[in-house]
Amino acid sequence: MSRPPESQGEPITDKRQLVEYLASAVKPKSDWRIGTEHEKFAYDLKSLRPLPYEGEAGIRAILEGMLRFGWEPIREGDKIIALSMDKCAITLEPGGQFELSGAPLETLHQTCSEVHQHLAQVKEVCGEIGAGMMGLGFNPKWRREDIPWMPKGRYKIMRDYMPKKGSLGLDMMLRTCTIQTNLDFLSEADMVQKFRVSLALQPVATALFASSPFTEGKPNGFQSFRSHIWTDTDPDRCGVLPFVFEDGMGFERYVDYLLDVPMYFVYRDGQYIDVAGQSFRDFMEGRLPGLPGQIPGMGDWTDHMTTSFPEVRLKRYLEMRGADGGPWRRICALPAFWVGLLYDDTAQNAAWDLVKDWTLEDHQTLRDSVPRLGLRTPFRGGTVRDLALECLKIARAGLRARAFRDSMGDDETHFLDTLVAIAQGDRTQSDEMLEAYGGRWGGSVDPVFREYAY
């Protein structure tokens, strides 16, 4: 068996190496950080069409324009496909969705400052080429075939494979945007409890952040069509993870799950090699049909970890993946919600008390119903709105207990205000947009591109 290339790290021949990789991510509370990722639709201000990669008003031009702020280009062949700076990255989703993967930061004040600076930079560059950007869960106007594909090798492999597994995978790739929060854990036991709490409550975030009620210019019957799309993308790598709530959950159990997720690709010598549907277990034994005789390195494993898509994903931190994209205040609100629930012991225990007796049927009911019904989803004699109000109460107490104050003396609780207003008013961004569509917008979605632009 040949060794993997140096860039892939030490050869992986034993599952224990994969378990230890995850276990080594535990951190003392003093080292816990907050990572925030947010995707945005980029479009031409005149035609409202999604931007192609090339051209004077294209994604490449935006990436090149961002270099003035100190970003470093990352290339695939002769094309810039990403940017990096310090511990941040700007990357492209398949349909040109423009994503900031923020730095690991200590406070929500720092997170919101990062968001503000990024959106100011993007607005400056976009303004010069007649482009706009906005955050919604799903492209409200354009068809799948109207969206230009970005020139990244891994996306071609996924593009070919997705339709074999579900009918909406290409829509996930081309027409959705999300906000994500990444959080740390103290120990394996803490990871397990955080995973259980956040996976159970992900539908609450989906309901609060719902902003995808339109498909191709018409109401689609959903509060979060983006969330629904994941239910028909690929059952091998999406959906509720029942094992998370079972005895025996831990780093090893999650590695077993990932080893059962079919592979997409292997990256070698600057090229993505199509091994879609093949097994990482076979790879570890040198029996991968696409690369006979080769065994993986840790770089191959970290690539593979990015190809599972549950609502909460474990890497060397926990990713919260249930929210639609939204306006900039919501970008700050999502980490506030999860940090409030999970970064204070009393709050985390209160959140666990809220969900610990839920059945698998409860979890599945919420996952199935919330994309369509949002906050109005019936649940255990009440609604998801009731759950949301309780979660926000716990999160507010958790943020208050953290007591991180800005230069004005304010703590982090005010970042929840936009969500409290949604829950108390029982009125999501989807509701707001649908009302405008039926009223002052006169049955057109075009005003979305103006009213919800950054």
C-alpha positions as a Python dict, from the first residue, in 0.01 Angstrom:
ca = {
    (1, 'M'): (0, 0, 0),
    (2, 'S'): (135, 342, -88),
    (3, 'R'): (152, 618, 168),
    (4, 'P'): (-81, 914, 119),
    (5, 'P'): (73, 1239, -4),
    (6, 'E'): (250, 1441, 264),
    (7, 'S'): (-25, 1705, 259),
    (8, 'Q'): (-275, 1444, 377),
    (9, 'G'): (-79, 1372, 697),
    (10, 'E'): (-7, 1039, 863),
    (11, 'P'): (-166, 726, 711),
    (12, 'I'): (-498, 623, 862),
    (13, 'T'): (-516, 248, 912),
    (14, 'D'): (-706, 215, 1240),
    (15, 'K'): (-1038, 354, 1356),
    (16, 'R'): (-878, 452, 1687),
    (17, 'Q'): (-687, 728, 1507),
    (18, 'L'): (-1016, 881, 1395),
    (19, 'V'): (-1168, 860, 1742),
    (20, 'E'): (-858, 1017, 1895),
    (21, 'Y'): (-871, 1298, 1640),
    (22, 'L'): (-1217, 1395, 1767),
    (23, 'A'): (-1132, 1333, 2133),
    (24, 'S'): (-831, 1565, 2111),
    (25, 'A'): (-1069, 1855, 2040),
    (26, 'V'): (-1194, 1884, 2399),
    (27, 'K'): (-1113, 2223, 2552),
    (28, 'P'): (-1126, 2386, 2894),
    (29, 'K'): (-1408, 2638, 2919),
    (30, 'S'): (-1160, 2927, 2910),
    (31, 'D'): (-1066, 2823, 2554),
    (32, 'W'): (-1422, 2790, 2421),
    (33, 'R'): (-1487, 3007, 2118),
    (34, 'I'): (-1775, 3099, 1886),
    (35, 'G'): (-1751, 3044, 1511),
    (36, 'T'): (-2015, 3191, 1279),
    (37, 'E'): (-2066, 3107, 913),
    (38, 'H'): (-2312, 3281, 684),
    (39, 'E'): (-2398, 3248, 317),
    (40, 'K'): (-2539, 3518, 91),
    (41, 'F'): (-2699, 3525, -254),
    (42, 'A'): (-2511, 3750, -498),
    (43, 'Y'): (-2707, 3904, -785),
    (44, 'D'): (-2704, 4172, -1053),
    (45, 'L'): (-2886, 4480, -924),
    (46, 'K'): (-3053, 4550, -1260),
    (47, 'S'): (-3159, 4206, -1380),
    (48, 'L'): (-3170, 4043, -1032),
    (49, 'R'): (-3005, 3740, -1191),
    (50, 'P'): (-2750, 3533, -997),
    (51, 'L'): (-2393, 3632, -1077),
    (52, 'P'): (-2182, 3408, -1300),
    (53, 'Y'): (-1825, 3333, -1200),
    (54, 'E'): (-1663, 3524, -1487),
    (55, 'G'): (-1737, 3871, -1622),
    (56, 'E'): (-1706, 4233, -1507),
    (57, 'A'): (-1996, 4179, -1267),
    (58, 'G'): (-1910, 3828, -1155),
    (59, 'I'): (-1809, 3631, -849),
    (60, 'R'): (-1445, 3630, -953),
    (61, 'A'): (-1451, 4010, -970),
    (62, 'I'): (-1588, 4025, -615),
    (63, 'L'): (-1319, 3789, -487),
    (64, 'E'): (-1050, 3995, -660),
    (65, 'G'): (-1203, 4315, -521),
    (66, 'M'): (-1182, 4176, -168),
    (67, 'L'): (-804, 4142, -196),
    (68, 'R'): (-768, 4514, -118),
    (69, 'F'): (-871, 4442, 242),
    (70, 'G'): (-582, 4199, 298),
    (71, 'W'): (-746, 3872, 197),
    (72, 'E'): (-516, 3610, 39),
    (73, 'P'): (-640, 3420, -268),
    (74, 'I'): (-684, 3041, -275),
    (75, 'R'): (-680, 2897, -625),
    (76, 'E'): (-795, 2582, -797),
    (77, 'G'): (-602, 2576, -1122),
    (78, 'D'): (-597, 2933, -1251),
    (79, 'K'): (-920, 3035, -1076),
    (80, 'I'): (-961, 3204, -737),
    (81, 'I'): (-1219, 2992, -555),
    (82, 'A'): (-1170, 3116, -196),
    (83, 'L'): (-994, 3374, 23),
    (84, 'S'): (-823, 3350, 360),
    (85, 'M'): (-715, 3593, 630),
    (86, 'D'): (-593, 3502, 977),
    (87, 'K'): (-847, 3245, 1098),
    (88, 'C'): (-1125, 3350, 857),
    (89, 'A'): (-1214, 3225, 511),
    (90, 'I'): (-1444, 3332, 229),
    (91, 'T'): (-1565, 3038, 22),
    (92, 'L'): (-1812, 2975, -259),
    (93, 'E'): (-2108, 2742, -250),
    (94, 'P'): (-2195, 2569, -580),
    (95, 'G'): (-2433, 2838, -708),
    (96, 'G'): (-2205, 3128, -617),
    (97, 'Q'): (-2343, 3176, -266),
    (98, 'F'): (-2079, 3387, -93),
    (99, 'E'): (-1984, 3250, 249),
    (100, 'L'): (-1784, 3393, 535),
    (101, 'S'): (-1645, 3134, 775),
    (102, 'G'): (-1565, 3358, 1067),
    (103, 'A'): (-1278, 3336, 1313),
    (104, 'P'): (-1319, 3155, 1647),
    (105, 'L'): (-1411, 3446, 1875),
    (106, 'E'): (-1462, 3481, 2248),
    (107, 'T'): (-1772, 3701, 2261),
    (108, 'L'): (-2081, 3779, 2059),
    (109, 'H'): (-1976, 4144, 2052),
    (110, 'Q'): (-1669, 4036, 1854),
    (111, 'T'): (-1886, 3818, 1629),
    (112, 'C'): (-2117, 4105, 1543),
    (113, 'S'): (-1820, 4334, 1476),
    (114, 'E'): (-1680, 4072, 1237),
    (115, 'V'): (-2016, 4044, 1056),
    (116, 'H'): (-2043, 4420, 1025),
    (117, 'Q'): (-1690, 4457, 888),
    (118, 'H'): (-1741, 4174, 637),
    (119, 'L'): (-2072, 4308, 506),
    (120, 'A'): (-1922, 4658, 476),
    (121, 'Q'): (-1636, 4518, 265),
    (122, 'V'): (-1873, 4315, 47),
    (123, 'K'): (-2103, 4614, -1),
    (124, 'E'): (-1812, 4835, -111),
    (125, 'V'): (-1691, 4585, -372),
    (126, 'C'): (-2039, 4495, -494),
    (127, 'G'): (-2133, 4861, -526),
    (128, 'E'): (-1852, 4912, -776),
    (129, 'I'): (-1977, 4642, -1013),
    (130, 'G'): (-2354, 4683, -976),
    (131, 'A'): (-2408, 4373, -763),
    (132, 'G'): (-2610, 4311, -448),
    (133, 'M'): (-2618, 4047, -178),
    (134, 'M'): (-2891, 3924, 55),
    (135, 'G'): (-2950, 3647, 305),
    (136, 'L'): (-3258, 3427, 264),
    (137, 'G'): (-3303, 3053, 301),
    (138, 'F'): (-3390, 2987, -63),
    (139, 'N'): (-3357, 3178, -389),
    (140, 'P'): (-3704, 3332, -427),
    (141, 'K'): (-3708, 3384, -804),
    (142, 'W'): (-3472, 3182, -1019),
    (143, 'R'): (-3498, 2827, -1149),
    (144, 'R'): (-3229, 2567, -1095),
    (145, 'E'): (-3114, 2599, -1457),
    (146, 'D'): (-3077, 2979, -1416),
    (147, 'I'): (-2803, 2940, -1154),
    (148, 'P'): (-2441, 2937, -1281),
    (149, 'W'): (-2216, 2667, -1135),
    (150, 'M'): (-1892, 2768, -967),
    (151, 'P'): (-1566, 2613, -1101),
    (152, 'K'): (-1480, 2385, -808),
    (153, 'G'): (-1390, 2022, -877),
    (154, 'R'): (-1574, 1874, -581),
    (155, 'Y'): (-1900, 2032, -695),
    (156, 'K'): (-1893, 1853, -1031),
    (157, 'I'): (-1868, 1519, -849),
    (158, 'M'): (-2154, 1609, -614),
    (159, 'R'): (-2358, 1743, -907),
    (160, 'D'): (-2335, 1407, -1084),
    (161, 'Y'): (-2405, 1201, -770),
    (162, 'M'): (-2680, 1400, -595),
    (163, 'P'): (-2967, 1316, -835),
    (164, 'K'): (-2903, 945, -775),
    (165, 'K'): (-2997, 985, -408),
    (166, 'G'): (-3277, 1245, -393),
    (167, 'S'): (-3474, 1490, -602),
    (168, 'L'): (-3374, 1813, -424),
    (169, 'G'): (-2997, 1777, -376),
    (170, 'L'): (-2915, 2012, -664),
    (171, 'D'): (-3151, 2271, -517),
    (172, 'M'): (-2963, 2241, -187),
    (173, 'M'): (-2639, 2308, -372),
    (174, 'L'): (-2754, 2591, -596),
    (175, 'R'): (-3047, 2769, -432),
    (176, 'T'): (-3007, 2766, -52),
    (177, 'C'): (-2829, 2984, 206),
    (178, 'T'): (-2781, 2929, 576),
    (179, 'I'): (-2630, 3074, 893),
    (180, 'Q'): (-2431, 2833, 1112),
    (181, 'T'): (-2275, 2847, 1455),
    (182, 'N'): (-1978, 2635, 1568),
    (183, 'L'): (-1924, 2563, 1938),
    (184, 'D'): (-1670, 2382, 2157),
    (185, 'F'): (-1709, 2120, 2430),
    (186, 'L'): (-1539, 2041, 2761),
    (187, 'S'): (-1531, 1661, 2745),
    (188, 'E'): (-1687, 1367, 2566),
    (189, 'A'): (-1982, 1372, 2807),
    (190, 'D'): (-2028, 1746, 2749),
    (191, 'M'): (-2013, 1694, 2373),
    (192, 'V'): (-2285, 1428, 2398),
    (193, 'Q'): (-2518, 1647, 2602),
    (194, 'K'): (-2459, 1948, 2376),
    (195, 'F'): (-2520, 1731, 2070),
    (196, 'R'): (-2846, 1596, 2213),
    (197, 'V'): (-2977, 1935, 2322),
    (198, 'S'): (-2888, 2111, 1999),
    (199, 'L'): (-3014, 1832, 1773),
    (200, 'A'): (-3345, 1824, 1961),
    (201, 'L'): (-3384, 2203, 1945),
    (202, 'Q'): (-3263, 2256, 1588),
    (203, 'P'): (-3628, 2271, 1465),
    (204, 'V'): (-3681, 2567, 1700),
    (205, 'A'): (-3400, 2753, 1526),
    (206, 'T'): (-3545, 2650, 1189),
    (207, 'A'): (-3881, 2799, 1288),
    (208, 'L'): (-3737, 3124, 1428),
    (209, 'F'): (-3514, 3183, 1124),
    (210, 'A'): (-3763, 3071, 856),
    (211, 'S'): (-3713, 3289, 548),
    (212, 'S'): (-3774, 3072, 242),
    (213, 'P'): (-4144, 3084, 148),
    (214, 'F'): (-4099, 3138, -229),
    (215, 'T'): (-3996, 2915, -517),
    (216, 'E'): (-3961, 3059, -867),
    (217, 'G'): (-4163, 3369, -783),
    (218, 'K'): (-4457, 3200, -607),
    (219, 'P'): (-4538, 3096, -250),
    (220, 'N'): (-4429, 2735, -197),
    (221, 'G'): (-4638, 2650, 109),
    (222, 'F'): (-4339, 2635, 342),
    (223, 'Q'): (-4198, 2853, 616),
    (224, 'S'): (-3851, 2708, 552),
    (225, 'F'): (-3831, 2541, 214),
    (226, 'R'): (-3453, 2526, 267),
    (227, 'S'): (-3507, 2296, 563),
    (228, 'H'): (-3750, 2077, 368),
    (229, 'I'): (-3494, 2035, 89),
    (230, 'W'): (-3264, 1839, 321),
    (231, 'T'): (-3536, 1575, 364),
    (232, 'D'): (-3501, 1478, -4),
    (233, 'T'): (-3129, 1531, -66),
    (234, 'D'): (-2951, 1210, 37),
    (235, 'P'): (-3078, 976, 312),
    (236, 'D'): (-2726, 835, 360),
    (237, 'R'): (-2597, 1166, 497),
    (238, 'C'): (-2898, 1368, 617),
    (239, 'G'): (-3184, 1337, 864),
    (240, 'V'): (-3240, 1278, 1234),
    (241, 'L'): (-2957, 1078, 1395),
    (242, 'P'): (-3133, 841, 1639),
    (243, 'F'): (-2804, 703, 1775),
    (244, 'V'): (-2717, 1044, 1924),
    (245, 'F'): (-2993, 993, 2182),
    (246, 'E'): (-2902, 630, 2257),
    (247, 'D'): (-2677, 487, 2527),
    (248, 'G'): (-2324, 451, 2400),
    (249, 'M'): (-2316, 780, 2210),
    (250, 'G'): (-1968, 926, 2202),
    (251, 'F'): (-1679, 1003, 1970),
    (252, 'E'): (-1647, 640, 1857),
    (253, 'R'): (-2016, 609, 1777),
    (254, 'Y'): (-2000, 920, 1560),
    (255, 'V'): (-1692, 788, 1379),
    (256, 'D'): (-1884, 465, 1307),
    (257, 'Y'): (-2165, 674, 1158),
    (258, 'L'): (-1925, 869, 938),
    (259, 'L'): (-1755, 551, 820),
    (260, 'D'): (-2096, 435, 696),
    (261, 'V'): (-2153, 759, 500),
    (262, 'P'): (-2052, 692, 137),
    (263, 'M'): (-1763, 900, 8),
    (264, 'Y'): (-1781, 1170, -261),
    (265, 'F'): (-1420, 1239, -360),
    (266, 'V'): (-1051, 1218, -276),
    (267, 'Y'): (-824, 1519, -332),
    (268, 'R'): (-487, 1439, -490),
    (269, 'D'): (-229, 1660, -661),
    (270, 'G'): (-471, 1951, -697),
    (271, 'Q'): (-748, 1732, -846),
    (272, 'Y'): (-1070, 1589, -708),
    (273, 'I'): (-1100, 1217, -788),
    (274, 'D'): (-1455, 1084, -810),
    (275, 'V'): (-1509, 796, -565),
    (276, 'A'): (-1878, 874, -508),
    (277, 'G'): (-2060, 597, -325),
    (278, 'Q'): (-1743, 415, -221),
    (279, 'S'): (-1645, 327, 136),
    (280, 'F'): (-1395, 499, 365),
    (281, 'R'): (-1357, 163, 544),
    (282, 'D'): (-1231, 14, 217),
    (283, 'F'): (-1001, 315, 175),
    (284, 'M'): (-842, 243, 515),
    (285, 'E'): (-769, -112, 399),
    (286, 'G'): (-624, -3, 64),
    (287, 'R'): (-922, -151, -120),
    (288, 'L'): (-1089, 165, -253),
    (289, 'P'): (-1187, 87, -616),
    (290, 'G'): (-1118, 447, -718),
    (291, 'L'): (-764, 445, -568),
    (292, 'P'): (-649, 83, -541),
    (293, 'G'): (-357, 32, -308),
    (294, 'Q'): (-374, 377, -150),
    (295, 'I'): (-466, 445, 210),
    (296, 'P'): (-601, 775, 344),
    (297, 'G'): (-436, 1044, 548),
    (298, 'M'): (-606, 1267, 805),
    (299, 'G'): (-669, 1526, 533),
    (300, 'D'): (-887, 1270, 354),
    (301, 'W'): (-1081, 1211, 674),
    (302, 'T'): (-1139, 1581, 739),
    (303, 'D'): (-1260, 1616, 379),
    (304, 'H'): (-1496, 1321, 429),
    (305, 'M'): (-1632, 1474, 752),
    (306, 'T'): (-1761, 1770, 548),
    (307, 'T'): (-1977, 1545, 328),
    (308, 'S'): (-2233, 1444, 591),
    (309, 'F'): (-2522, 1685, 636),
    (310, 'P'): (-2717, 1623, 959),
    (311, 'E'): (-2880, 1919, 1134),
    (312, 'V'): (-2594, 1913, 1388),
    (313, 'R'): (-2253, 1798, 1267),
    (314, 'L'): (-1956, 1697, 1479),
    (315, 'K'): (-1610, 1792, 1361),
    (316, 'R'): (-1359, 1920, 1616),
    (317, 'Y'): (-1651, 2135, 1730),
    (318, 'L'): (-2029, 2110, 1696),
    (319, 'E'): (-2194, 2283, 1398),
    (320, 'M'): (-2551, 2411, 1432),
    (321, 'R'): (-2698, 2376, 1082),
    (322, 'G'): (-3076, 2430, 1109),
    (323, 'A'): (-3122, 2800, 1026),
    (324, 'D'): (-3211, 2980, 703),
    (325, 'G'): (-2997, 3271, 590),
    (326, 'G'): (-3124, 3612, 696),
    (327, 'P'): (-3058, 3983, 755),
    (328, 'W'): (-2744, 4085, 937),
    (329, 'R'): (-2909, 4110, 1279),
    (330, 'R'): (-3011, 3745, 1246),
    (331, 'I'): (-2651, 3654, 1168),
    (332, 'C'): (-2563, 3781, 1516),
    (333, 'A'): (-2877, 3631, 1669),
    (334, 'L'): (-2804, 3268, 1576),
    (335, 'P'): (-2480, 3237, 1774),
    (336, 'A'): (-2650, 3427, 2057),
    (337, 'F'): (-2925, 3165, 2068),
    (338, 'W'): (-2689, 2868, 2083),
    (339, 'V'): (-2422, 3028, 2303),
    (340, 'G'): (-2694, 3127, 2549),
    (341, 'L'): (-2824, 2770, 2563),
    (342, 'L'): (-2493, 2582, 2560),
    (343, 'Y'): (-2209, 2793, 2703),
    (344, 'D'): (-2346, 2827, 3057),
    (345, 'D'): (-2388, 2516, 3274),
    (346, 'T'): (-2718, 2619, 3430),
    (347, 'A'): (-2866, 2709, 3092),
    (348, 'Q'): (-2742, 2389, 2929),
    (349, 'N'): (-2894, 2179, 3207),
    (350, 'A'): (-3224, 2368, 3178),
    (351, 'A'): (-3226, 2308, 2801),
    (352, 'W'): (-3152, 1939, 2860),
    (353, 'D'): (-3441, 1919, 3107),
    (354, 'L'): (-3663, 2061, 2834),
    (355, 'V'): (-3582, 1784, 2584),
    (356, 'K'): (-3452, 1481, 2775),
    (357, 'D'): (-3778, 1286, 2774),
    (358, 'W'): (-3857, 1344, 2406),
    (359, 'T'): (-3908, 1029, 2205),
    (360, 'L'): (-3762, 954, 1864),
    (361, 'E'): (-4114, 1009, 1731),
    (362, 'D'): (-4112, 1358, 1887),
    (363, 'H'): (-3783, 1441, 1714),
    (364, 'Q'): (-3908, 1311, 1380),
    (365, 'T'): (-4241, 1494, 1409),
    (366, 'L'): (-4064, 1825, 1460),
    (367, 'R'): (-3821, 1756, 1177),
    (368, 'D'): (-4105, 1670, 939),
    (369, 'S'): (-4353, 1944, 1037),
    (370, 'V'): (-4151, 2256, 1118),
    (371, 'P'): (-4035, 2330, 760),
    (372, 'R'): (-4399, 2373, 659),
    (373, 'L'): (-4565, 2504, 976),
    (374, 'G'): (-4280, 2684, 1153),
    (375, 'L'): (-4365, 2831, 1493),
    (376, 'R'): (-4725, 2707, 1457),
    (377, 'T'): (-4622, 2341, 1458),
    (378, 'P'): (-4829, 2159, 1723),
    (379, 'F'): (-4613, 1986, 1984),
    (380, 'R'): (-4701, 1816, 2313),
    (381, 'G'): (-5015, 2015, 2382),
    (382, 'G'): (-4864, 2345, 2271),
    (383, 'T'): (-4671, 2475, 1972),
    (384, 'V'): (-4310, 2527, 1866),
    (385, 'R'): (-4367, 2895, 1946),
    (386, 'D'): (-4409, 2797, 2312),
    (387, 'L'): (-4085, 2600, 2291),
    (388, 'A'): (-3910, 2895, 2127),
    (389, 'L'): (-4017, 3134, 2402),
    (390, 'E'): (-3889, 2893, 2667),
    (391, 'C'): (-3559, 2845, 2483),
    (392, 'L'): (-3511, 3220, 2450),
    (393, 'K'): (-3577, 3265, 2821),
    (394, 'I'): (-3309, 3004, 2900),
    (395, 'A'): (-3068, 3153, 2645),
    (396, 'R'): (-3112, 3503, 2784),
    (397, 'A'): (-3028, 3379, 3133),
    (398, 'G'): (-2725, 3196, 2992),
    (399, 'L'): (-2593, 3507, 2818),
    (400, 'R'): (-2654, 3720, 3125),
    (401, 'A'): (-2455, 3472, 3334),
    (402, 'R'): (-2162, 3493, 3088),
    (403, 'A'): (-2151, 3867, 3162),
    (404, 'F'): (-1939, 3964, 2862),
    (405, 'R'): (-1986, 4340, 2820),
    (406, 'D'): (-1904, 4572, 2533),
    (407, 'S'): (-1747, 4918, 2559),
    (408, 'M'): (-2091, 5063, 2640),
    (409, 'G'): (-2139, 4822, 2930),
    (410, 'D'): (-2406, 4612, 2756),
    (411, 'D'): (-2399, 4235, 2791),
    (412, 'E'): (-2476, 3987, 2510),
    (413, 'T'): (-2848, 3946, 2576),
    (414, 'H'): (-2959, 4216, 2331),
    (415, 'F'): (-2848, 3999, 2039),
    (416, 'L'): (-3156, 3786, 2112),
    (417, 'D'): (-3400, 4076, 2078),
    (418, 'T'): (-3480, 4012, 1711),
    (419, 'L'): (-3569, 3649, 1792),
    (420, 'V'): (-3777, 3745, 2094),
    (421, 'A'): (-3977, 3981, 1872),
    (422, 'I'): (-4038, 3700, 1621),
    (423, 'A'): (-4149, 3452, 1888),
    (424, 'Q'): (-4364, 3695, 2084),
    (425, 'G'): (-4530, 3824, 1767),
    (426, 'D'): (-4562, 3472, 1621),
    (427, 'R'): (-4443, 3628, 1295),
    (428, 'T'): (-4140, 3505, 1105),
    (429, 'Q'): (-3959, 3665, 815),
    (430, 'S'): (-4147, 3422, 591),
    (431, 'D'): (-4478, 3556, 728),
    (432, 'E'): (-4357, 3912, 675),
    (433, 'M'): (-4261, 3844, 313),
    (434, 'L'): (-4578, 3652, 231),
    (435, 'E'): (-4790, 3937, 365),
    (436, 'A'): (-4597, 4187, 149),
    (437, 'Y'): (-4627, 3957, -154),
    (438, 'G'): (-5005, 3945, -115),
    (439, 'G'): (-5023, 4321, -53),
    (440, 'R'): (-4784, 4600, -142),
    (441, 'W'): (-4557, 4384, -361),
    (442, 'G'): (-4853, 4306, -586),
    (443, 'G'): (-4776, 3937, -630),
    (444, 'S'): (-4410, 3988, -723),
    (445, 'V'): (-4100, 3867, -539),
    (446, 'D'): (-3873, 4122, -706),
    (447, 'P'): (-3895, 4368, -412),
    (448, 'V'): (-3721, 4104, -195),
    (449, 'F'): (-3395, 4187, -373),
    (450, 'R'): (-3425, 4550, -266),
    (451, 'E'): (-3583, 4530, 79),
    (452, 'Y'): (-3368, 4244, 211),
    (453, 'A'): (-3035, 4342, 55),
    (454, 'Y'): (-2740, 4396, 290),
}
